[in-house]
Tab-separated table of C-alpha atoms and ligand atoms in Angstrom:
chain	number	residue	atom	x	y	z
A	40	UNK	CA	-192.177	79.387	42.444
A	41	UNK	CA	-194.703	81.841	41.337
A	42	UNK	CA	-193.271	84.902	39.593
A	43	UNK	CA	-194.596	87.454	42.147
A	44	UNK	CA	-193.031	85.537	44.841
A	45	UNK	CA	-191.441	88.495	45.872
A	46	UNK	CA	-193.730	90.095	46.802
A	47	UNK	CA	-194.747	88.284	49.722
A	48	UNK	CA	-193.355	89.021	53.249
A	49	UNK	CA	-192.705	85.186	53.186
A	50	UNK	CA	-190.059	85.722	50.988
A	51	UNK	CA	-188.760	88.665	52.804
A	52	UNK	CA	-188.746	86.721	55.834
A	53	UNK	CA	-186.334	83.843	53.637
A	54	UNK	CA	-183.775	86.502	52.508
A	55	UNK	CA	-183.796	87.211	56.303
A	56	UNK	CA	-183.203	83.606	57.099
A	57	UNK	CA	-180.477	83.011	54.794
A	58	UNK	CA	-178.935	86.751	55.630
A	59	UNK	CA	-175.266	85.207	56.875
A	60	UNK	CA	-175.160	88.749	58.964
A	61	UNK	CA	-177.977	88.442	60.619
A	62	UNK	CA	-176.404	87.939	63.650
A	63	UNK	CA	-175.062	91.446	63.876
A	64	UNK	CA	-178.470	93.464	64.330
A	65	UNK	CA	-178.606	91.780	67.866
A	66	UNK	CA	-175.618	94.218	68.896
A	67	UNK	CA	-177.884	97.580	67.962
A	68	UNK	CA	-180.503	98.923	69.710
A	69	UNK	CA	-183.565	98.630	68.173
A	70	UNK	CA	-186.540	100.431	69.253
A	71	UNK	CA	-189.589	98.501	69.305
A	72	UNK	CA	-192.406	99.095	66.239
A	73	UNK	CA	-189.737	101.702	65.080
A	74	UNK	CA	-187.835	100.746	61.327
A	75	UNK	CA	-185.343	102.618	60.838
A	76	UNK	CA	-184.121	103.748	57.204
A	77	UNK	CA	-181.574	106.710	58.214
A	78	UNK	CA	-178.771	105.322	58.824
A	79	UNK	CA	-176.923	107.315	55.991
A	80	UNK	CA	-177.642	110.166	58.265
A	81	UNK	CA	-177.020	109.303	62.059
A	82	UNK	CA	-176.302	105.654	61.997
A	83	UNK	CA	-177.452	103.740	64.982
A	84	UNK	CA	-175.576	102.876	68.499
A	85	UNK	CA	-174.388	99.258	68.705
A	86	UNK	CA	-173.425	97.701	72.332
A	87	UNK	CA	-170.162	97.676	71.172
A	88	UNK	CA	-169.971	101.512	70.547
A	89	UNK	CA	-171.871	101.497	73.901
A	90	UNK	CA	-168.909	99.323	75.502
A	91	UNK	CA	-166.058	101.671	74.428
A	92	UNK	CA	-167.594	104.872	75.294
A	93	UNK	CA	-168.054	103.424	79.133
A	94	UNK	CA	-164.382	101.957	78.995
A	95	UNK	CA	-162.932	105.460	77.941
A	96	UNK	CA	-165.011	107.031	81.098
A	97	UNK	CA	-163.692	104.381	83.081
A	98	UNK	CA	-160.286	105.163	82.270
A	99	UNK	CA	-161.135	108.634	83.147
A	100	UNK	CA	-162.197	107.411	86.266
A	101	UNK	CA	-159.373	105.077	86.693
A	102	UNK	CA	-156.701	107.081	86.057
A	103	UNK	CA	-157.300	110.201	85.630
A	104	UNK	CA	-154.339	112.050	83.672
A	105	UNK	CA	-152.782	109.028	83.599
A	106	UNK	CA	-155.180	107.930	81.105
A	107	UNK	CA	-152.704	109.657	78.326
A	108	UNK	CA	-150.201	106.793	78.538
A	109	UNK	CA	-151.780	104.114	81.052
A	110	UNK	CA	-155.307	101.620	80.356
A	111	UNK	CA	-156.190	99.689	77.593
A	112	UNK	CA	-156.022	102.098	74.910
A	113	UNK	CA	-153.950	105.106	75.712
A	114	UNK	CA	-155.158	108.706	75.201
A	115	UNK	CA	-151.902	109.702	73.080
A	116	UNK	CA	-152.427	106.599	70.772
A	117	UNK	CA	-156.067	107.034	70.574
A	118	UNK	CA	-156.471	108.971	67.382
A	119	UNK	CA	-154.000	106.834	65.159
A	120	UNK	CA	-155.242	103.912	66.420
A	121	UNK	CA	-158.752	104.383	65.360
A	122	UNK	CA	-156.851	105.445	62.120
A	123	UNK	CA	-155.178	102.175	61.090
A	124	UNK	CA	-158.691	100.624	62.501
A	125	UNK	CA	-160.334	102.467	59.708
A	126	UNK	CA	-157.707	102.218	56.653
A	127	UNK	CA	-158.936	98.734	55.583
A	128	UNK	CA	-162.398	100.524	55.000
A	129	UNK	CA	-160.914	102.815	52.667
A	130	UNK	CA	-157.830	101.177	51.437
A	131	UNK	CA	-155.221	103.576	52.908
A	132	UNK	CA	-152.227	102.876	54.385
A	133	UNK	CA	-152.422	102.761	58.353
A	134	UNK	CA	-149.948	105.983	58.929
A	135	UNK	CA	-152.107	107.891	55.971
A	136	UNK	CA	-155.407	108.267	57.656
A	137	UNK	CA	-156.027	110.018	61.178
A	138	UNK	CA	-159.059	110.161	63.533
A	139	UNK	CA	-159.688	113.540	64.210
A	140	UNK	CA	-161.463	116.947	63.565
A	141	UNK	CA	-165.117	116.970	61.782
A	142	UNK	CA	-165.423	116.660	57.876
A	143	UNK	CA	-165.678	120.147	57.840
A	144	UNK	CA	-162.746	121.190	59.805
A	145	UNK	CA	-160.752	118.314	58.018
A	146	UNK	CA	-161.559	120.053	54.644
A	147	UNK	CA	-160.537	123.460	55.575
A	148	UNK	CA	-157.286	121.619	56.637
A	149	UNK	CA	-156.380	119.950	53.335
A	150	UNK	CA	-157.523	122.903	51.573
A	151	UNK	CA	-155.336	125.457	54.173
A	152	UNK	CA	-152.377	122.687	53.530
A	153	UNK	CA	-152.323	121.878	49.829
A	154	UNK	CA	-154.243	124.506	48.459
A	155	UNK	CA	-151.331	126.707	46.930
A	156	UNK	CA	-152.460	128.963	43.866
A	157	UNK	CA	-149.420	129.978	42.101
A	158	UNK	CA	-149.321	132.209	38.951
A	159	UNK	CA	-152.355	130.669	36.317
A	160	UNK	CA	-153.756	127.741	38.883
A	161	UNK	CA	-155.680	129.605	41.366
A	162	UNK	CA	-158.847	127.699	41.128
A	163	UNK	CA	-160.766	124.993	43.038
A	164	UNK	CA	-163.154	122.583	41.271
A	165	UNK	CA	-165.830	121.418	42.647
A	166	UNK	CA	-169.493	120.676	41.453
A	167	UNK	CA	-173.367	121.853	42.317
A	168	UNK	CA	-174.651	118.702	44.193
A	169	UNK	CA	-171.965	118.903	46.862
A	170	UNK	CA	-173.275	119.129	50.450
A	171	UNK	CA	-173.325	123.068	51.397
A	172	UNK	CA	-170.873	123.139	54.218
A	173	UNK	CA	-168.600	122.310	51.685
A	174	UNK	CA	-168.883	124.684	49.374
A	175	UNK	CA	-168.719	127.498	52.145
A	176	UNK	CA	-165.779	125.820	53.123
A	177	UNK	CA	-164.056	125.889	49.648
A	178	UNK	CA	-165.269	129.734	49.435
A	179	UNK	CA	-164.114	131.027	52.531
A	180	UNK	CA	-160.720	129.431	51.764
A	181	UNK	CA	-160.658	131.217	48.751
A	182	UNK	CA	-161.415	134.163	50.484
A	183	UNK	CA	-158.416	133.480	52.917
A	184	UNK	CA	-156.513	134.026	49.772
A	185	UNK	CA	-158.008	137.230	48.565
A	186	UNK	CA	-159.653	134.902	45.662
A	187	UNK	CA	-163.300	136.352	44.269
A	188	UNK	CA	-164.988	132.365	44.801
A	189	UNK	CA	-167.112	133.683	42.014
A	190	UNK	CA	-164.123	133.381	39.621
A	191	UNK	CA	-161.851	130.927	41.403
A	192	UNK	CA	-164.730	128.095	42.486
A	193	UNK	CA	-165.860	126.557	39.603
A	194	UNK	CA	-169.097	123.703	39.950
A	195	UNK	CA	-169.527	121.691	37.499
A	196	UNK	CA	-173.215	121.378	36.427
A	197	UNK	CA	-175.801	118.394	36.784
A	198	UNK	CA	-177.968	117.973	33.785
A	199	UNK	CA	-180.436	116.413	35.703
A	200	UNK	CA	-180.490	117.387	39.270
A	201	UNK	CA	-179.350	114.525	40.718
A	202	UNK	CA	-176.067	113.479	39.176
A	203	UNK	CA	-173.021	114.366	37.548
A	204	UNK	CA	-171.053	113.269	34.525
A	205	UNK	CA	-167.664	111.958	35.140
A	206	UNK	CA	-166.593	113.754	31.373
A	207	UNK	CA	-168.136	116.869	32.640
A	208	UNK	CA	-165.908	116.712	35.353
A	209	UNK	CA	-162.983	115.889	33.502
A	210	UNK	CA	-163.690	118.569	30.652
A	211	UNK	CA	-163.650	121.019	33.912
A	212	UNK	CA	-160.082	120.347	34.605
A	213	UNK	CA	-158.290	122.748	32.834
A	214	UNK	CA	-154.916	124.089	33.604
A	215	UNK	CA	-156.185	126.536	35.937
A	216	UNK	CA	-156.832	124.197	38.380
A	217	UNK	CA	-155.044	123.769	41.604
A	218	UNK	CA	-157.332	121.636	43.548
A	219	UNK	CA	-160.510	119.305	43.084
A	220	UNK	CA	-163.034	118.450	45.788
A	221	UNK	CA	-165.768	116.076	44.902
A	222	UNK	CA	-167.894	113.681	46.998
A	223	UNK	CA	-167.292	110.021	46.374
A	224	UNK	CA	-171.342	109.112	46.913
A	225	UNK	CA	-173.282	112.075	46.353
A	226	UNK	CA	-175.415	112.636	49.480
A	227	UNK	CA	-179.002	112.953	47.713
A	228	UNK	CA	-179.247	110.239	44.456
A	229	UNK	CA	-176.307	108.440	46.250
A	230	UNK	CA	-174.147	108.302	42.948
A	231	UNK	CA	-170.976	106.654	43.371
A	232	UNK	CA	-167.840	108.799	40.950
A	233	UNK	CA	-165.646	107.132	39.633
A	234	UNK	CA	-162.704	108.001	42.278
A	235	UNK	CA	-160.260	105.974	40.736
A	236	UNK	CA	-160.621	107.399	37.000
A	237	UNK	CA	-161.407	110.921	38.114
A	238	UNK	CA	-157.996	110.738	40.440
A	239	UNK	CA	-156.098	109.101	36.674
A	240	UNK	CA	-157.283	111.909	34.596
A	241	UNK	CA	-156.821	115.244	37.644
A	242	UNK	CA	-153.045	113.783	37.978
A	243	UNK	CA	-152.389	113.233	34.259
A	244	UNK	CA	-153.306	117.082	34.147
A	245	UNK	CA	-150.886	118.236	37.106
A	246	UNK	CA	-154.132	118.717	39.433
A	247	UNK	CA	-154.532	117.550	43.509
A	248	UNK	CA	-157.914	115.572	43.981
A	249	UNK	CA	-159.622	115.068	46.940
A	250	UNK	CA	-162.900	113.223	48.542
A	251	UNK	CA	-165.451	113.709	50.762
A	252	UNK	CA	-166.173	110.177	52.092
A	253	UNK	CA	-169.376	110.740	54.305
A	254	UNK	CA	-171.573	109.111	52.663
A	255	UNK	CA	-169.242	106.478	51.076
A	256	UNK	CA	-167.162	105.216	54.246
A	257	UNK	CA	-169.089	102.285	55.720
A	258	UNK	CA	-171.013	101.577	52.728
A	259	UNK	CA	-168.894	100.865	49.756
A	260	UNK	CA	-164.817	99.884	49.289
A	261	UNK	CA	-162.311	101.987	48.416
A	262	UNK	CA	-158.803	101.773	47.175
A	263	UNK	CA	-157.433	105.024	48.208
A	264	UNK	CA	-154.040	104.322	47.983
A	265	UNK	CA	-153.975	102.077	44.922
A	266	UNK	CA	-156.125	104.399	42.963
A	267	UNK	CA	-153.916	107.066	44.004
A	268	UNK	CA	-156.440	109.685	45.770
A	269	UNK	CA	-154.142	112.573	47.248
A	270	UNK	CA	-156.763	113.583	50.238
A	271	UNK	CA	-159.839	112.152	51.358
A	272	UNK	CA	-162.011	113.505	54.488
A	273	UNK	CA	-165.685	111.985	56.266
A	274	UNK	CA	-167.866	111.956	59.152
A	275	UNK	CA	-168.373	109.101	61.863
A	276	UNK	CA	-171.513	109.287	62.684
A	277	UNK	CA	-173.410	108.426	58.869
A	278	UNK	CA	-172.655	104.707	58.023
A	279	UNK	CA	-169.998	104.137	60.466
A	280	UNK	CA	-171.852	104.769	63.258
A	281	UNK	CA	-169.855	106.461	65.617
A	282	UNK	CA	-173.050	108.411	67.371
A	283	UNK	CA	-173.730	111.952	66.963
A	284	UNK	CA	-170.626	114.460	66.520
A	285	UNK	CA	-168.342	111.743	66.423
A	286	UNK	CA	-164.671	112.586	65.274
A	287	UNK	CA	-164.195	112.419	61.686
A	288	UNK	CA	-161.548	110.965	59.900
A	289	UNK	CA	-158.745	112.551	57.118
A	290	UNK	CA	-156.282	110.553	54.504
A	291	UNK	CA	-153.487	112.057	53.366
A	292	UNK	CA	-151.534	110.389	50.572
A	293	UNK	CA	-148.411	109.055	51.795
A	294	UNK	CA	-146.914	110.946	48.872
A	295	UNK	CA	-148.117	114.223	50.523
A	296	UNK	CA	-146.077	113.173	54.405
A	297	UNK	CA	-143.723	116.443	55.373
A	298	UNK	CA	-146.157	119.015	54.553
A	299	UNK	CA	-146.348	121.666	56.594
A	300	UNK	CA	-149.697	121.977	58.775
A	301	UNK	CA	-151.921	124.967	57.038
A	302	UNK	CA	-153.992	124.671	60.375
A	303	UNK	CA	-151.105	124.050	62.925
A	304	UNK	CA	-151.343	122.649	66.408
A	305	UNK	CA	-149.636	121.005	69.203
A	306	UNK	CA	-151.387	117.772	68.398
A	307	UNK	CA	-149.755	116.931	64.905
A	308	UNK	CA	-146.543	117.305	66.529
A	309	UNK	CA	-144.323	114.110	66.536
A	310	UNK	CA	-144.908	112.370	69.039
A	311	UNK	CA	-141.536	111.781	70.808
A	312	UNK	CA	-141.549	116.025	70.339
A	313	UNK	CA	-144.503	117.303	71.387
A	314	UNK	CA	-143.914	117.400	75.362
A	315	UNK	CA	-140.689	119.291	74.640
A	316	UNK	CA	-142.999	122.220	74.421
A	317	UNK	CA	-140.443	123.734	71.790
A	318	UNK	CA	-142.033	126.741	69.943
A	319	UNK	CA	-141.263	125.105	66.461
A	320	UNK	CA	-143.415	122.473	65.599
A	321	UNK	CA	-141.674	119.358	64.303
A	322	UNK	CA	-144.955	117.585	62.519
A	323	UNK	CA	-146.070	113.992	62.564
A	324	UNK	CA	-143.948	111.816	59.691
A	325	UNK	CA	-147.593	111.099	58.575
A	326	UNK	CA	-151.317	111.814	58.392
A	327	UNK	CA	-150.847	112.537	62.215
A	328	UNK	CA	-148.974	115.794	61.320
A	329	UNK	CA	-152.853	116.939	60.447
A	330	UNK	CA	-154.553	116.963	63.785
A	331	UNK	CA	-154.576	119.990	65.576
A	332	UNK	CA	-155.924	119.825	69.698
A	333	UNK	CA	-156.365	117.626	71.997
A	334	UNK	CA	-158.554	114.364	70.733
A	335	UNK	CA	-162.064	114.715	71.656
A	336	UNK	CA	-162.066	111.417	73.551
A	337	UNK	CA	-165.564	111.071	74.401
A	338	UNK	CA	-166.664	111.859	71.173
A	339	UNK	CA	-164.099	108.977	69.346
A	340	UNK	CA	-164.695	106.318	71.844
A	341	UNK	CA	-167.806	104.616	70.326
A	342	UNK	CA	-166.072	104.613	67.385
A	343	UNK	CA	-163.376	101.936	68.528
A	344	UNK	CA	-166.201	99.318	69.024
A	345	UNK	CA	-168.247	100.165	65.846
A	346	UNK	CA	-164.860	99.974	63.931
A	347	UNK	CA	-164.063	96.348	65.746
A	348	UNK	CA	-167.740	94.883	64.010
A	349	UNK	CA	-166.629	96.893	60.566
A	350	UNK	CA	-163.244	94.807	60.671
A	351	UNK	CA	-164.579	91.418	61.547
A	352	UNK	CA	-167.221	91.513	59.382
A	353	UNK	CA	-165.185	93.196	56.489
A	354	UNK	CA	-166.806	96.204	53.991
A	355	UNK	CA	-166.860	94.043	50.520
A	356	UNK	CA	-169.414	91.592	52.858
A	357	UNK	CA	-171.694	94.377	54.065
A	358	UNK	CA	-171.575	95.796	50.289
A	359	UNK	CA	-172.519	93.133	48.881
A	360	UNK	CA	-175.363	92.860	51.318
A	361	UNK	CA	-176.305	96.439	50.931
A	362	UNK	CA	-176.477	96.298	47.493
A	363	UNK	CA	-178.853	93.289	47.927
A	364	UNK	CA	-181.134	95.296	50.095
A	365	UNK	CA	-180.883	98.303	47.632
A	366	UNK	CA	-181.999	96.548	44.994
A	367	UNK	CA	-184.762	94.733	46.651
A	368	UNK	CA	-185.766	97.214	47.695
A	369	UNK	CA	-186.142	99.151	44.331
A	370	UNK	CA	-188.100	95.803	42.774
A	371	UNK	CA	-190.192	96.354	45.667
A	372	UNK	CA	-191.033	100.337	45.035
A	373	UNK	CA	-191.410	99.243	41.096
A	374	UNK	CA	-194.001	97.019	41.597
A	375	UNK	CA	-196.384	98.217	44.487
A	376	UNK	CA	-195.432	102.346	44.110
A	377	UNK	CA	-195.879	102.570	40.559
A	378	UNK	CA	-199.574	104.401	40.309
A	379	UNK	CA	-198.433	106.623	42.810
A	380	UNK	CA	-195.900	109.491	41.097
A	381	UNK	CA	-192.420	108.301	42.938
A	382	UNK	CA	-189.315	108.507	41.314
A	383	UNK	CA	-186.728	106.480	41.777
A	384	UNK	CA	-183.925	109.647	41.310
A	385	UNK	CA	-180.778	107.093	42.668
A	386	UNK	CA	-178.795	105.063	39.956
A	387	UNK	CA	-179.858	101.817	39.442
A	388	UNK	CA	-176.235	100.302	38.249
A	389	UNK	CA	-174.739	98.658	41.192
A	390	UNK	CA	-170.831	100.378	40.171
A	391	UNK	CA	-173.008	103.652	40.490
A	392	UNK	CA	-175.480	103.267	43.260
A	393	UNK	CA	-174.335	103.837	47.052
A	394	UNK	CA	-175.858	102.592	50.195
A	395	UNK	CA	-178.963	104.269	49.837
A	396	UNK	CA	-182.779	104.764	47.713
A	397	UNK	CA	-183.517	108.507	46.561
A	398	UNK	CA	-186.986	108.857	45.719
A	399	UNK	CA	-188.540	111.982	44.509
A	400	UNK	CA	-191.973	112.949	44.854
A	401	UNK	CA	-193.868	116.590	45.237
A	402	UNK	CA	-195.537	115.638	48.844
A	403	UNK	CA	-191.868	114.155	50.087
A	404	UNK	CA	-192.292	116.189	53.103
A	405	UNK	CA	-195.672	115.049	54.172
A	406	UNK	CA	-195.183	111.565	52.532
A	407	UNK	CA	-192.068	111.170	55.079
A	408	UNK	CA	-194.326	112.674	58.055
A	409	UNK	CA	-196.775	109.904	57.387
A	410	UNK	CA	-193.957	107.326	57.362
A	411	UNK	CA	-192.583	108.793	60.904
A	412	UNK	CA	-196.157	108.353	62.041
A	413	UNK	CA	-196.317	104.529	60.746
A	414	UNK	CA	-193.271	104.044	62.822
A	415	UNK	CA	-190.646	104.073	60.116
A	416	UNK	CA	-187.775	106.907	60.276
A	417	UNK	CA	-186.678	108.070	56.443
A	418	UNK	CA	-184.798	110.735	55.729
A	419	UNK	CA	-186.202	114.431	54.041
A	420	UNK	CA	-184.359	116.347	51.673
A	421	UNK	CA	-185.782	119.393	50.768
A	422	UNK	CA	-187.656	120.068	48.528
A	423	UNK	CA	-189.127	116.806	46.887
A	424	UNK	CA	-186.293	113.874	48.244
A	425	UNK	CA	-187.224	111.047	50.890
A	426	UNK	CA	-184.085	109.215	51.250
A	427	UNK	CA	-184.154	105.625	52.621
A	428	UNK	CA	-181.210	103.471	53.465
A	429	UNK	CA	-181.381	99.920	54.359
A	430	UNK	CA	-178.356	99.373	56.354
A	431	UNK	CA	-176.519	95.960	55.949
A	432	UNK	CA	-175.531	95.525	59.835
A	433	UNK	CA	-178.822	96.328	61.014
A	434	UNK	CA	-182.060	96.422	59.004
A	435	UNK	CA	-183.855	93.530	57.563
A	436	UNK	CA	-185.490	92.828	54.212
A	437	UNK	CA	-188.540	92.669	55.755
A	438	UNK	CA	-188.219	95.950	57.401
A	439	UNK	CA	-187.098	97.169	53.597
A	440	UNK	CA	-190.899	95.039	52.406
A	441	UNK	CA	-192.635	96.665	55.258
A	442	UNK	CA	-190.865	99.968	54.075
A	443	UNK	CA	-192.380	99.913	51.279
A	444	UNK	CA	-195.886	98.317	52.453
A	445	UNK	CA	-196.009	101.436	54.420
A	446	UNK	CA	-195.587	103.773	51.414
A	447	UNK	CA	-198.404	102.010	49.831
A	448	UNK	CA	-200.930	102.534	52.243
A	449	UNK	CA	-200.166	106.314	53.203
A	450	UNK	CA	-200.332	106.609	49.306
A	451	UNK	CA	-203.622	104.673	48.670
A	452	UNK	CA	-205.243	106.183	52.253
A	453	UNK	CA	-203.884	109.365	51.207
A	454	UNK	CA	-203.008	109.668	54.646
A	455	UNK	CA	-200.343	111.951	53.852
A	456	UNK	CA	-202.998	114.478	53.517
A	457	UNK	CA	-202.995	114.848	57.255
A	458	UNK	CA	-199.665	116.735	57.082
A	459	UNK	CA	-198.103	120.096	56.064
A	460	UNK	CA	-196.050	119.709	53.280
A	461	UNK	CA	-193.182	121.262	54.701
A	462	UNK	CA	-190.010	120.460	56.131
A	463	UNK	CA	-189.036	120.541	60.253
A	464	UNK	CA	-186.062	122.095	61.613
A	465	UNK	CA	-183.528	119.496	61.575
A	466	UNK	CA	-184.491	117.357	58.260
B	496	PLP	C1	-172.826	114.813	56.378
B	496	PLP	C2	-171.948	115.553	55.453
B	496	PLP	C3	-171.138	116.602	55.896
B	496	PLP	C4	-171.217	117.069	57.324
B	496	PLP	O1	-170.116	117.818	57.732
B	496	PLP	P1	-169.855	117.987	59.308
B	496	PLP	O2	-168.643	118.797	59.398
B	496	PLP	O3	-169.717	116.599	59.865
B	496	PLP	O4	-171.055	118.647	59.884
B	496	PLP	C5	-170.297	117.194	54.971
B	496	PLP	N1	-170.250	116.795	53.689
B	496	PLP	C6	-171.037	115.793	53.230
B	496	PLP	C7	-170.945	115.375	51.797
B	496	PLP	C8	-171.916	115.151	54.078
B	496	PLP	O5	-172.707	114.189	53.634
């Protein structure tokens, strides 16, 4: 075979062929003439997501308040169940993780829980790539506690804007530090930490460590529980696909079971309790004990179907296809987007790189306009990031060929020219 091979859309059209999980892009809905490469950001609806968002109306309809203990999958059940559905994703326990909240509620939680500065350990650690709510998160809990986040939130630095240094991280952990709070993929160059060594040296120095999974869950394994990770917290709705909003998900160490609630409601009660109505709250033996409300059915019920496809197919599988697609795709950019100023800002290691391509370049914003208007959906990151994620359930490799195709021509047309080189509301 010829060395350039591929190149070709032939040859993206083989890996499609041979793809064993091909079959699985039949159960999304895929517009016609649209590609879409944002799936790290609002995955897409399968039929099966579809499915169990009808069945939880029906059993609305069906039973009405009934629905809490009667149907298919009761109400009461509903949030642990989608739990244990999603442990083998992250290697938890079944009683450790719990459906419920959003990731940023579900931080303030763990924070409000096991945040507890005591005489020369007041601070929080945390670095400057972290996604924003985050931070205000980790600063208003400070705040709670009458801490100045100036001197009690401490981010480690990037040297190079797009990624951090695990000894960086570690040099930060000094014994002033209560709590760490670090993203497992970072949500721009898609860097994967090292969870299991950063968890191994924040324990060996007396220090809680937790995750934010949103842009890790879905897209690459985890051993929570093995490596040890006290907390971990995501959204539904990025590789998981749980549609917009969905209910987010929270781990809590097994280790950690018996703590009281920071942010207490009737919902983490135990179960056999909580219709007592008793003004003391007897919590949850596990992760349960976290939840606050009521469950926001509607808003978990897709999430049961996408989970079922996530279990059968199993995440080392759709891994090991993403990183296929990943680094296609980057052989791809090398070779036809080389004249034209990109930078590819993600990792290139496959033990670093998550689920997704950052590319840099100083007319990202009109670049990803012109893509939008060629039919393909990326993702902008201010200022200079287009972000584009081949997802392993859905997208092809030749979408990923025609991806890049696309780039090509807007760059050689200059077709991006046609745009303002500014960002839109939501991007
Ligand atoms: C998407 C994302 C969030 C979003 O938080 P919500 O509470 O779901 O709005 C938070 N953190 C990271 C790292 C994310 O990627």
């Amino acid at each position: 075979m010829n060395e350039n091979a591929y190149l070709t859309q032939e040859y993206a059209r083989q890996l499609d062929e041979e793809d064993e999980l091909k079959q699985y892009r039949e159960e999304f809905y895929i517009q016609p003439g649209i590609i879409y490469m944002d799936g790290n950001s609002l995955g897409l609806l399968s039929k099966r997501a579809e499915d169990s968002l009808w069945r939880m109306l029906d059993s609305w309809k069906t039973y009405g308040i009934d629905g809490w203990t009667k149907g298919e999958h009761p109400w009461f059940y509903f949030s642990e169940k989608l739990g244990e559905m999603t442990a083998p994703l992250i290697g938890a326990k079944p009683e450790e993780v719990i459906v419920t909240g959003s990731t940023t509620v579900n931080l303030h939680q763990i924070v409000s829980t096991f945040f507890k500065p005591k005489g020369n350990r007041t601070k929080i650690l945390a670095d400057e790539l972290n996604f924003p709510t985050d931070i205000y998160a980790l600063k208003s809990q400070l705040g709670i506690h009458g801490l100045d986040p100036e001197e009690h939130l401490i981010q480690v630095k990037s040297a190079d804007g797009q990624t951090l240094c695990e000894e960086d991280i570690i040099n930060a952990m000094t014994d002033d530090v209560a709590l760490i709070v670090l993203a497992g993929v970072l949500y721009r160059s898609g860097q994967i930490l090292d969870m299991e060594r950063l968890t191994k040296e924040a324990h060996k120095r007396g220090i809680l460590i937790a995750f934010d999974l949103c842009h890790s869950i879905g897209a690459i394994p985890h051993q929570l529980s093995e490596w040890g990770v006290d907390f971990a917290f995501w959204c539904s709705y990025k590789h998981l696909n749980g549609g917009p909003g969905a209910v987010a998900g929270l781990y809590v160490n097994e280790a950690h079971f018996g703590a009281n609630p920071g942010l207490a409601g009737w919902f983490g009660s135990h179960k056999e309790k909580q219709f007592d109505m008793e003004h003391t709250l007897t919590p949850a033996p596990d992760a349960g004990a976290f939840q606050m409300g009521t469950p926001h059915l509607l808003s978990a019920a897709p999430l049961y179907g996408s989970l079922t496809m996530f279990n059968e197919v199993g995440i080392e599988k759709i891994r090991k296809k993403s990183l296929d697609m990943t680094e296609y795709m980057m052989k791809l950019i090398d070779a036809e987007l080389k004249d034209f100023g990109f930078v590819v800002a993600n990792p290139r290691d496959e033990d670093k790189r998550g689920g997704h391509i950052y590319l840099e370049h100083d007319e990202a914003a009109r670049i990803c306009k012109a893509l939008k208007e060629n039919g393909i959906i990326p993702d902008f990151r201010t200022p200079k990031g287009i972000r584009l994620a081949p997802v392993a359930l859905y997208n092809t490799y030749e979408e990923v060929w025609r991806t890049v195709q696309a780039l090509k021509k807007i760059m050689a047309e200059e077709q991006y020219k046609q745009f303002e080189n500014k960002r839109d509301v939501v991007a």
